Amino acid sequence: MENCLFCKIIDGEIDSDIVYEDEQVIAFKDINPQAPTHILIVPKKHISTLLDLDEEDNELIGHIYQVANELAQREGIAEDGFRVVSNCKEAGGQTVFHIHYHLLGGRDLQWPPG
C-alpha cells in the first residue's frame, strides 16, 4: 500500500528500532510507548483490519503470537506477565490501517484498558 506507514517501515523507507524480523513479520519499538516494553508486531503482508483476515491467514496469526512469546522472553516480561492487543477500526482505537499487535509489559497493566 502506497501510503501505509507500516509498509514503508517494512520496505526500509522509514527508520524504526527493529527488534525482530523474519520472512513473515517485523517487530519494532513503539515511538509512543504506553509501558516500559511496547513493541509492535506487524505482518509483512498488508491486511488493513482484523475484519480483512482470511482463513489463509490463520498460520500467520499463530506465528505472530509465537513471535510475541519469544519477544516477551527476550524482554524479560514473560515471567511477570504481558499483554498482546490488536485494535480494529477507528472506534476500536486503530490508527494505522495495517493490522499490528502491541506487546506491552514491564509494569502492572490495568483492566479495563480504556
PDB file of C-alpha atoms in Angstrom:
ATOM      1  CA  MET A   1       0.000   0.000   0.000  1.00  0.00           C
ATOM      2  CA  GLU A   2       1.467   3.264  -1.185  1.00  0.00           C
ATOM      3  CA  ASN A   3       0.699   5.473   1.825  1.00  0.00           C
ATOM      4  CA  CYS A   4       0.842   2.833   4.562  1.00  0.00           C
ATOM      5  CA  LEU A   5       3.240   3.783   7.356  1.00  0.00           C
ATOM      6  CA  PHE A   6       3.965   0.175   8.275  1.00  0.00           C
ATOM      7  CA  CYS A   7       4.545  -0.861   4.653  1.00  0.00           C
ATOM      8  CA  LYS A   8       7.121   1.940   4.440  1.00  0.00           C
ATOM      9  CA  ILE A   9       8.845   0.602   7.582  1.00  0.00           C
ATOM     10  CA  ILE A  10       8.779  -2.938   6.153  1.00  0.00           C
ATOM     11  CA  ASP A  11      10.279  -1.647   2.878  1.00  0.00           C
ATOM     12  CA  GLY A  12      13.008   0.268   4.755  1.00  0.00           C
ATOM     13  CA  GLU A  13      11.742   3.677   3.634  1.00  0.00           C
ATOM     14  CA  ILE A  14      11.222   4.783   7.247  1.00  0.00           C
ATOM     15  CA  ASP A  15      13.676   4.023  10.043  1.00  0.00           C
ATOM     16  CA  SER A  16      12.477   2.198  13.123  1.00  0.00           C
ATOM     17  CA  ASP A  17      14.007   0.463  16.119  1.00  0.00           C
ATOM     18  CA  ILE A  18      13.618  -3.093  14.818  1.00  0.00           C
ATOM     19  CA  VAL A  19      13.884  -5.814  17.468  1.00  0.00           C
ATOM     20  CA  TYR A  20      12.841  -8.816  15.349  1.00  0.00           C
ATOM     21  CA  GLU A  21      12.352  -9.678  11.710  1.00  0.00           C
ATOM     22  CA  ASP A  22      11.717 -12.831   9.697  1.00  0.00           C
ATOM     23  CA  GLU A  23      10.080 -13.616   6.350  1.00  0.00           C
ATOM     24  CA  GLN A  24       6.540 -13.089   7.731  1.00  0.00           C
ATOM     25  CA  VAL A  25       6.732 -10.298  10.326  1.00  0.00           C
ATOM     26  CA  ILE A  26       8.692  -7.342  11.573  1.00  0.00           C
ATOM     27  CA  ALA A  27       8.671  -6.078  15.170  1.00  0.00           C
ATOM     28  CA  PHE A  28       9.839  -2.683  16.365  1.00  0.00           C
ATOM     29  CA  LYS A  29       9.602  -0.429  19.400  1.00  0.00           C
ATOM     30  CA  ASP A  30       6.565   1.846  19.523  1.00  0.00           C
ATOM     31  CA  ILE A  31       7.520   5.533  19.174  1.00  0.00           C
ATOM     32  CA  ASN A  32       4.927   6.455  21.832  1.00  0.00           C
ATOM     33  CA  PRO A  33       5.321   3.654  24.400  1.00  0.00           C
ATOM     34  CA  GLN A  34       2.492   3.006  26.836  1.00  0.00           C
ATOM     35  CA  ALA A  35       4.568   0.651  29.001  1.00  0.00           C
ATOM     36  CA  PRO A  36       8.288   0.041  29.638  1.00  0.00           C
ATOM     37  CA  THR A  37       8.108  -2.635  26.955  1.00  0.00           C
ATOM     38  CA  HIS A  38       5.924  -1.642  23.998  1.00  0.00           C
ATOM     39  CA  ILE A  39       6.709  -3.435  20.756  1.00  0.00           C
ATOM     40  CA  LEU A  40       4.601  -3.534  17.601  1.00  0.00           C
ATOM     41  CA  ILE A  41       4.486  -6.870  15.774  1.00  0.00           C
ATOM     42  CA  VAL A  42       3.456  -6.306  12.160  1.00  0.00           C
ATOM     43  CA  PRO A  43       2.852  -8.864   9.422  1.00  0.00           C
ATOM     44  CA  LYS A  44       4.707  -8.055   6.213  1.00  0.00           C
ATOM     45  CA  LYS A  45       1.545  -8.894   4.291  1.00  0.00           C
ATOM     46  CA  HIS A  46      -0.645  -5.803   4.149  1.00  0.00           C
ATOM     47  CA  ILE A  47      -4.007  -6.544   5.764  1.00  0.00           C
ATOM     48  CA  SER A  48      -5.972  -3.393   6.583  1.00  0.00           C
ATOM     49  CA  THR A  49      -8.065  -4.552   9.569  1.00  0.00           C
ATOM     50  CA  LEU A  50      -8.782  -7.712  11.514  1.00  0.00           C
ATOM     51  CA  LEU A  51     -12.025  -7.901   9.541  1.00  0.00           C
ATOM     52  CA  ASP A  52      -9.960  -8.440   6.388  1.00  0.00           C
ATOM     53  CA  LEU A  53      -8.309 -11.637   7.624  1.00  0.00           C
ATOM     54  CA  ASP A  54      -8.939 -14.740   5.542  1.00  0.00           C
ATOM     55  CA  GLU A  55      -8.704 -18.388   6.516  1.00  0.00           C
ATOM     56  CA  GLU A  56      -5.362 -18.473   4.673  1.00  0.00           C
ATOM     57  CA  ASP A  57      -4.018 -16.025   7.306  1.00  0.00           C
ATOM     58  CA  ASN A  58      -4.536 -18.426  10.234  1.00  0.00           C
ATOM     59  CA  GLU A  59      -0.935 -19.649  10.196  1.00  0.00           C
ATOM     60  CA  LEU A  60       0.359 -16.069  10.024  1.00  0.00           C
ATOM     61  CA  ILE A  61      -1.657 -15.031  13.081  1.00  0.00           C
ATOM     62  CA  GLY A  62      -0.415 -18.060  15.020  1.00  0.00           C
ATOM     63  CA  HIS A  63       3.136 -17.107  14.041  1.00  0.00           C
ATOM     64  CA  ILE A  64       2.587 -13.567  15.347  1.00  0.00           C
ATOM     65  CA  TYR A  65       1.680 -14.970  18.776  1.00  0.00           C
ATOM     66  CA  GLN A  66       4.761 -17.213  18.746  1.00  0.00           C
ATOM     67  CA  VAL A  67       6.877 -14.126  17.994  1.00  0.00           C
ATOM     68  CA  ALA A  68       5.130 -12.292  20.846  1.00  0.00           C
ATOM     69  CA  ASN A  69       6.058 -15.128  23.212  1.00  0.00           C
ATOM     70  CA  GLU A  70       9.684 -15.079  22.054  1.00  0.00           C
ATOM     71  CA  LEU A  71       9.919 -11.307  22.429  1.00  0.00           C
ATOM     72  CA  ALA A  72       8.322 -11.425  25.881  1.00  0.00           C
ATOM     73  CA  GLN A  73      11.028 -13.894  26.924  1.00  0.00           C
ATOM     74  CA  ARG A  74      13.788 -11.748  25.408  1.00  0.00           C
ATOM     75  CA  GLU A  75      12.457  -8.574  27.008  1.00  0.00           C
ATOM     76  CA  GLY A  76      12.189 -10.202  30.436  1.00  0.00           C
ATOM     77  CA  ILE A  77       8.433  -9.690  30.790  1.00  0.00           C
ATOM     78  CA  ALA A  78       7.247 -13.272  30.316  1.00  0.00           C
ATOM     79  CA  GLU A  79       7.536 -14.341  33.936  1.00  0.00           C
ATOM     80  CA  ASP A  80       5.546 -11.431  35.405  1.00  0.00           C
ATOM     81  CA  GLY A  81       3.090 -11.225  32.517  1.00  0.00           C
ATOM     82  CA  PHE A  82       2.321  -9.131  29.482  1.00  0.00           C
ATOM     83  CA  ARG A  83      -0.498  -8.123  27.160  1.00  0.00           C
ATOM     84  CA  VAL A  84      -0.958  -8.533  23.408  1.00  0.00           C
ATOM     85  CA  VAL A  85      -3.501  -6.126  21.891  1.00  0.00           C
ATOM     86  CA  SER A  86      -4.829  -5.528  18.388  1.00  0.00           C
ATOM     87  CA  ASN A  87      -7.243  -2.706  17.658  1.00  0.00           C
ATOM     88  CA  CYS A  88      -9.822  -2.822  14.857  1.00  0.00           C
ATOM     89  CA  LYS A  89     -11.137   0.279  13.101  1.00  0.00           C
ATOM     90  CA  GLU A  90     -11.453   3.813  14.451  1.00  0.00           C
ATOM     91  CA  ALA A  91     -13.814   3.148  17.377  1.00  0.00           C
ATOM     92  CA  GLY A  92     -11.553   0.261  18.422  1.00  0.00           C
ATOM     93  CA  GLY A  93      -8.521   2.562  18.532  1.00  0.00           C
ATOM     94  CA  GLN A  94      -6.869   1.566  15.235  1.00  0.00           C
ATOM     95  CA  THR A  95      -4.847   4.478  13.834  1.00  0.00           C
ATOM     96  CA  VAL A  96      -2.691   2.686  11.237  1.00  0.00           C
ATOM     97  CA  PHE A  97      -4.718   0.560   8.832  1.00  0.00           C
ATOM     98  CA  HIS A  98      -2.289  -2.330   8.570  1.00  0.00           C
ATOM     99  CA  ILE A  99      -3.003  -4.925  11.250  1.00  0.00           C
ATOM    100  CA  HIS A 100      -0.489  -4.997  14.080  1.00  0.00           C
ATOM    101  CA  TYR A 101      -0.187  -6.322  17.590  1.00  0.00           C
ATOM    102  CA  HIS A 102       1.014  -4.362  20.608  1.00  0.00           C
ATOM    103  CA  LEU A 103       3.199  -6.326  23.028  1.00  0.00           C
ATOM    104  CA  LEU A 104       3.043  -4.475  26.365  1.00  0.00           C
ATOM    105  CA  GLY A 105       4.697  -5.257  29.669  1.00  0.00           C
ATOM    106  CA  GLY A 106       7.142  -4.207  32.321  1.00  0.00           C
ATOM    107  CA  ARG A 107       4.514  -2.722  34.641  1.00  0.00           C
ATOM    108  CA  ASP A 108       1.152  -3.712  36.106  1.00  0.00           C
ATOM    109  CA  LEU A 109      -1.453  -3.324  33.381  1.00  0.00           C
ATOM    110  CA  GLN A 110      -4.935  -2.262  34.430  1.00  0.00           C
ATOM    111  CA  TRP A 111      -8.288  -3.577  33.246  1.00  0.00           C
ATOM    112  CA  PRO A 112     -10.314  -2.322  31.555  1.00  0.00           C
ATOM    113  CA  PRO A 113      -7.616  -0.693  29.446  1.00  0.00           C
ATOM    114  CA  GLY A 114      -9.558   2.420  28.462  1.00  0.00           C
TER     115      GLY A 114
END
